[in-house]
Steps between C-alpha positions, in 0.01 A plus 500: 500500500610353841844615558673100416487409170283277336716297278310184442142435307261209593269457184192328622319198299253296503375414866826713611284834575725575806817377710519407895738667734457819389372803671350775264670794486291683216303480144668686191354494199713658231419698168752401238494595148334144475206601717473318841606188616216174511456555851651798801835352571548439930800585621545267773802437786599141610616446859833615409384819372583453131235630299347334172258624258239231390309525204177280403511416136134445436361822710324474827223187490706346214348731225718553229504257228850378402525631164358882671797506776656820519837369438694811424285708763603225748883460411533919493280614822747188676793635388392898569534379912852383446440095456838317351363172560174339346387145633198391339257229600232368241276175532616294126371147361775196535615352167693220627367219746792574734372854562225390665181775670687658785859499384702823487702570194759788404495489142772674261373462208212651314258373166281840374181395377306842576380636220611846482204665632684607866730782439802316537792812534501832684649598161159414267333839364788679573778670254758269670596178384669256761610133457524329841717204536268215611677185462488429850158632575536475881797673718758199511659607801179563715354131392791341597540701860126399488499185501676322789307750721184393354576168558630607878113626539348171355688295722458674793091479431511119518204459288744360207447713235760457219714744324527484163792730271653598166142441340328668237188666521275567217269804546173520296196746405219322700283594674428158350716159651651327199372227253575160534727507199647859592639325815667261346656708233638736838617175581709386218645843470645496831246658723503396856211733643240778358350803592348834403684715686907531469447672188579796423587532873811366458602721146421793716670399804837450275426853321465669827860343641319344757585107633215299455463113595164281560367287734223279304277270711349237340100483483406183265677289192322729216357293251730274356428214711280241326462288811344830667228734442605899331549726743248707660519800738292313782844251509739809455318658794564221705819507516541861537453566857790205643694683181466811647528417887835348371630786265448758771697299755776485195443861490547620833820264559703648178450852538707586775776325355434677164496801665856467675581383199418822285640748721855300596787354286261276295317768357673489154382111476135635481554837330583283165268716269576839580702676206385212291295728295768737411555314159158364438373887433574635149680783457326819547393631180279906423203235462493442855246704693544704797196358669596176439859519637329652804212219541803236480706711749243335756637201493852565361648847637803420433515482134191742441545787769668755299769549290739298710238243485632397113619154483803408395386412163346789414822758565 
């Protein structure tokens, strides 16, 4: 590791496969108890000198399929180089006519329609049980400190791209887009975008006490328009490169303030999660393994490095 820290993740989505104004410093590619990450993580240095780590979700030439991500690997092997800080970007379908192809939004809310088949917890096969608190799915404070800056970027782009907030995302299985009538049902529950890919990234991001908040960019209206065809990927891919030109200028512009940010005064407002899993693991019991306490040490030292590593529940 480069002697600075690297406090702040970049998860890369679709069409987002790498960020401008950074000069590479070095590939790591971490072995977690989780295997590897989808893709060697760059460590790279903006013209400041604060250094990021930037992940691409879907593996190098987009070849992981959503449901396959190595969520856990990706979250833990992330976390191993010292990142606090998560932003993710992902490419989602628009449910609403006002979120129109090319529009930015910063959701906070979160509709699971996965179906169970990505390991979802760094706690699943293990002897420990865990219950995260996941009512607010995304780290409040870090969307909020988000958002004027994003809209700061946008503006100073010119292109007009709108910013959309305090919208909920649905995430589904795919690799399929949606029916018709699915659509519309995401609709009248709420949903304001979809995609394949928060989930479980965003579980494991709260089990791991790390702040997480995404960046979606718009790529099409899904399929619940009847005045317009269903989606296909030719239309998603479209939009994707403006997308991405766009979400690495946001990119580059909010870093360096996230990084003062992390390492002055503000740093509590986006260090929300950490100790948040002090009560959300059950007390320790003989039926918990050895070799599972030290697997989940990876990721939580704190409460699974030794004997002083017993939660307060479990005294």
């Amino acid at each position: 590791m480069a002697d600075e820290k690297v406090l702040i993740g970049i998860i890369g989505g679709s069409g987002l496969y790498h960020v401008d104004n950074l000069t590479f410093v070095k590939s790591v590619n971490p072995e977690t108890p989780w295997g590897h990450p989808s893709s060697p993580i760059t460590i790279a240095a903006l013209p400041s000198g604060t250094q990021i780590a930037f992940l691409t979700r879907h593996g190098v030439g987009h070849s992981i399929n959503p449901s396959s991500v190595p969520s856990r690997a990706n979250l833990a092997a992330l976390k191993s180089l010292g990142v606090r800080a998560i932003i993710a970007f992902s490419a989602v379908g628009s449910l609403r006519e006002e979120i129109s192809p090319g529009s930015f939004v910063i959701p906070t809310q979160i509709i699971d329609r996965t179906k169970g088949i990505r390991p979802a917890s760094f706690f699943e096969g293990t002897s420990i049980v865990a219950h995260a608190m996941f009512g607010d799915p995304f780290s409040n404070k870090l969307v909020k400190w988000l958002e004027g800056r994003v809209q700061k970027a946008l503006d100073a782009e010119g292109r007009g791209v709108k910013l959309f907030t305090d919208k909920t995302i649905v995430c589904m299985e795919g690799p399929q887009f949606s029916t018709r009538a699915e659509s519309i049902m995401y609709r009248q529950w709420g949903g304001d975008l979809i995609n394949m890919s928060v989930l479980p990234e965003a579980k494991l991001a709260r089990e791991a006490e790390l702040s997480y908040a995404l960046i979606a960019t718009a790529t099409d209206y899904d399929s619940w328009r009847p005045q317009s065809d269903a989606v296909t990927a030719a239309e998603v891919f479209k939009t994707l490169k403006a997308n991405a030109d766009t979400s690495r200028l946001v990119a580059a512009t909010v870093l360096d303030d996230l990084q003062a940010a992390l390492t002055n005064d503000e740093a509590s407002i986006f260090l929300e999660e950490v100790g948040g899993m002090k009560f959300s693991i059950m007390p320790r019991s003989v039926k918990q393994k050895a070799e599972d306490r030290q697997k989940l040490a990876f990721i939580l030292p704190e409460y699974f490095t030794g004997e002083e590593g017993h939660h307060a529940g479990s005294a």
